[in-house]
Amino acid sequence: MTEQTTSHTRKDIEAHIIAQSWKDEAYKQQLLNNPKSVIEREFGVQLPSEVKVQVLEENPTTLYFVLPVRPNLSGAELSDEQLEAVAGGTSPGTFAIGVLASAASAAADKISDLVK
């Protein structure tokens, strides 16, 4: 995927990197040793200097979970659908999950914008 396409989602990027690392041991070692450089080269982008990239390899006895940046919800406006959910008596937990899912989706879109 050295040619740049018009849009990549984070899921697309991750799937490509995983598939390539499974096919090519040298690529995987480069990715583990210098992930930012590999991503910049692979997708034809220059990531901002303050952006750090870390790649960890799971094994049968170690799993990793990534906690995304907590979204800043101050000043966030509710969509009509979210307002309807609140007005319709949806539980606060369901509403909060919807708001957080919306914020997480927006954060993933921002990351994807870096590699467009």
mmCIF file of C-alpha atoms in Angstrom:
data_model
loop_
_atom_site.group_PDB
_atom_site.id
_atom_site.type_symbol
_atom_site.label_atom_id
_atom_site.label_comp_id
_atom_site.label_asym_id
_atom_site.label_seq_id
_atom_site.Cartn_x
_atom_site.Cartn_y
_atom_site.Cartn_z
ATOM 1 C CA MET A 1 0.000 0.000 0.000
ATOM 2 C CA THR A 2 2.745 2.406 -0.907
ATOM 3 C CA GLU A 3 0.456 4.311 -3.220
ATOM 4 C CA GLN A 4 -1.705 6.876 -1.500
ATOM 5 C CA THR A 5 -5.460 6.577 -1.812
ATOM 6 C CA THR A 6 -7.979 9.300 -1.169
ATOM 7 C CA SER A 7 -9.090 8.059 2.246
ATOM 8 C CA HIS A 8 -8.024 5.519 4.850
ATOM 9 C CA THR A 9 -9.930 4.648 7.975
ATOM 10 C CA ARG A 10 -8.013 3.678 11.075
ATOM 11 C CA LYS A 11 -9.403 0.161 10.656
ATOM 12 C CA ASP A 12 -8.069 0.016 7.065
ATOM 13 C CA ILE A 13 -4.652 1.220 8.176
ATOM 14 C CA GLU A 14 -4.426 -1.262 11.027
ATOM 15 C CA ALA A 15 -5.591 -4.161 8.817
ATOM 16 C CA HIS A 16 -2.964 -3.334 6.184
ATOM 17 C CA ILE A 17 -0.152 -3.050 8.734
ATOM 18 C CA ILE A 18 -1.120 -6.308 10.452
ATOM 19 C CA ALA A 19 -1.389 -8.223 7.163
ATOM 20 C CA GLN A 20 1.949 -6.864 5.935
ATOM 21 C CA SER A 21 3.704 -7.718 9.204
ATOM 22 C CA TRP A 22 2.363 -11.275 9.086
ATOM 23 C CA LYS A 23 3.628 -11.684 5.509
ATOM 24 C CA ASP A 24 7.041 -10.053 5.926
ATOM 25 C CA GLU A 25 9.238 -10.623 8.988
ATOM 26 C CA ALA A 26 11.645 -7.814 8.029
ATOM 27 C CA TYR A 27 8.711 -5.374 7.764
ATOM 28 C CA LYS A 28 7.465 -6.516 11.175
ATOM 29 C CA GLN A 29 10.882 -5.919 12.747
ATOM 30 C CA GLN A 30 11.075 -2.442 11.189
ATOM 31 C CA LEU A 31 7.568 -1.736 12.473
ATOM 32 C CA LEU A 32 8.479 -2.833 15.995
ATOM 33 C CA ASN A 33 11.758 -0.873 15.973
ATOM 34 C CA ASN A 34 10.635 2.345 14.271
ATOM 35 C CA PRO A 35 6.856 2.373 13.777
ATOM 36 C CA LYS A 36 6.497 6.076 13.004
ATOM 37 C CA SER A 37 8.995 5.879 10.167
ATOM 38 C CA VAL A 38 7.319 2.787 8.691
ATOM 39 C CA ILE A 39 3.864 4.393 8.783
ATOM 40 C CA GLU A 40 5.141 7.623 7.232
ATOM 41 C CA ARG A 41 6.851 5.691 4.446
ATOM 42 C CA GLU A 42 3.993 3.245 3.920
ATOM 43 C CA PHE A 43 1.283 5.885 3.650
ATOM 44 C CA GLY A 44 3.281 8.764 2.180
ATOM 45 C CA VAL A 45 2.661 11.132 5.098
ATOM 46 C CA GLN A 46 4.690 13.154 7.544
ATOM 47 C CA LEU A 47 3.282 12.813 11.045
ATOM 48 C CA PRO A 48 3.701 15.814 13.356
ATOM 49 C CA SER A 49 6.825 15.626 15.527
ATOM 50 C CA GLU A 50 4.724 15.540 18.706
ATOM 51 C CA VAL A 51 2.910 12.380 17.529
ATOM 52 C CA LYS A 52 4.436 9.216 18.950
ATOM 53 C CA VAL A 53 3.662 5.779 17.545
ATOM 54 C CA GLN A 54 4.123 2.606 19.559
ATOM 55 C CA VAL A 55 3.630 -0.934 18.257
ATOM 56 C CA LEU A 56 3.401 -3.875 20.628
ATOM 57 C CA GLU A 57 3.209 -7.510 19.603
ATOM 58 C CA GLU A 58 0.852 -9.750 21.518
ATOM 59 C CA ASN A 59 1.751 -13.335 22.310
ATOM 60 C CA PRO A 60 -0.300 -16.249 23.653
ATOM 61 C CA THR A 61 0.146 -15.106 27.261
ATOM 62 C CA THR A 62 0.086 -11.307 26.907
ATOM 63 C CA LEU A 63 -2.781 -9.198 25.572
ATOM 64 C CA TYR A 64 -2.834 -5.420 25.195
ATOM 65 C CA PHE A 65 -5.823 -3.095 25.372
ATOM 66 C CA VAL A 66 -5.615 0.476 24.146
ATOM 67 C CA LEU A 67 -7.495 3.122 26.046
ATOM 68 C CA PRO A 68 -8.208 5.974 23.639
ATOM 69 C CA VAL A 69 -7.876 9.587 24.652
ATOM 70 C CA ARG A 70 -10.850 10.618 26.712
ATOM 71 C CA PRO A 71 -12.905 12.944 24.544
ATOM 72 C CA ASN A 72 -13.510 16.495 25.679
ATOM 73 C CA LEU A 73 -17.283 16.646 25.811
ATOM 74 C CA SER A 74 -17.536 20.178 27.169
ATOM 75 C CA GLY A 75 -19.547 22.269 24.773
ATOM 76 C CA ALA A 76 -20.555 19.196 22.769
ATOM 77 C CA GLU A 77 -23.930 19.579 21.147
ATOM 78 C CA LEU A 78 -26.427 16.777 21.105
ATOM 79 C CA SER A 79 -27.759 15.457 17.834
ATOM 80 C CA ASP A 80 -31.504 15.307 17.228
ATOM 81 C CA GLU A 81 -31.314 11.544 17.722
ATOM 82 C CA GLN A 82 -29.597 11.965 21.095
ATOM 83 C CA LEU A 83 -32.147 14.583 22.165
ATOM 84 C CA GLU A 84 -34.964 12.206 21.186
ATOM 85 C CA ALA A 85 -33.351 9.431 23.219
ATOM 86 C CA VAL A 86 -33.252 11.633 26.303
ATOM 87 C CA ALA A 87 -36.765 12.962 25.765
ATOM 88 C CA GLY A 88 -38.032 9.434 25.105
ATOM 89 C CA GLY A 89 -36.854 8.174 28.466
ATOM 90 C CA THR A 90 -33.724 6.311 27.428
ATOM 91 C CA SER A 91 -31.559 5.521 30.420
ATOM 92 C CA PRO A 92 -28.628 7.821 31.189
ATOM 93 C CA GLY A 93 -26.206 4.917 30.626
ATOM 94 C CA THR A 94 -27.488 4.323 27.112
ATOM 95 C CA PHE A 95 -27.324 8.027 26.380
ATOM 96 C CA ALA A 96 -23.761 8.308 27.731
ATOM 97 C CA ILE A 97 -22.632 5.362 25.619
ATOM 98 C CA GLY A 98 -24.085 7.030 22.526
ATOM 99 C CA VAL A 99 -22.302 10.296 23.272
ATOM 100 C CA LEU A 100 -18.996 8.524 23.941
ATOM 101 C CA ALA A 101 -19.326 6.387 20.807
ATOM 102 C CA SER A 102 -19.927 9.544 18.821
ATOM 103 C CA ALA A 103 -16.841 11.200 20.335
ATOM 104 C CA ALA A 104 -14.719 8.075 19.761
ATOM 105 C CA SER A 105 -15.794 7.999 16.134
ATOM 106 C CA ALA A 106 -14.794 11.638 15.738
ATOM 107 C CA ALA A 107 -11.381 10.910 17.285
ATOM 108 C CA ALA A 108 -10.800 7.994 14.898
ATOM 109 C CA ASP A 109 -11.724 10.261 11.984
ATOM 110 C CA LYS A 110 -9.114 12.800 13.100
ATOM 111 C CA ILE A 111 -6.438 10.098 13.144
ATOM 112 C CA SER A 112 -7.505 8.948 9.694
ATOM 113 C CA ASP A 113 -7.199 12.543 8.454
ATOM 114 C CA LEU A 114 -3.495 12.423 9.270
ATOM 115 C CA VAL A 115 -2.951 9.726 6.656
ATOM 116 C CA LYS A 116 -5.152 11.054 3.875
#
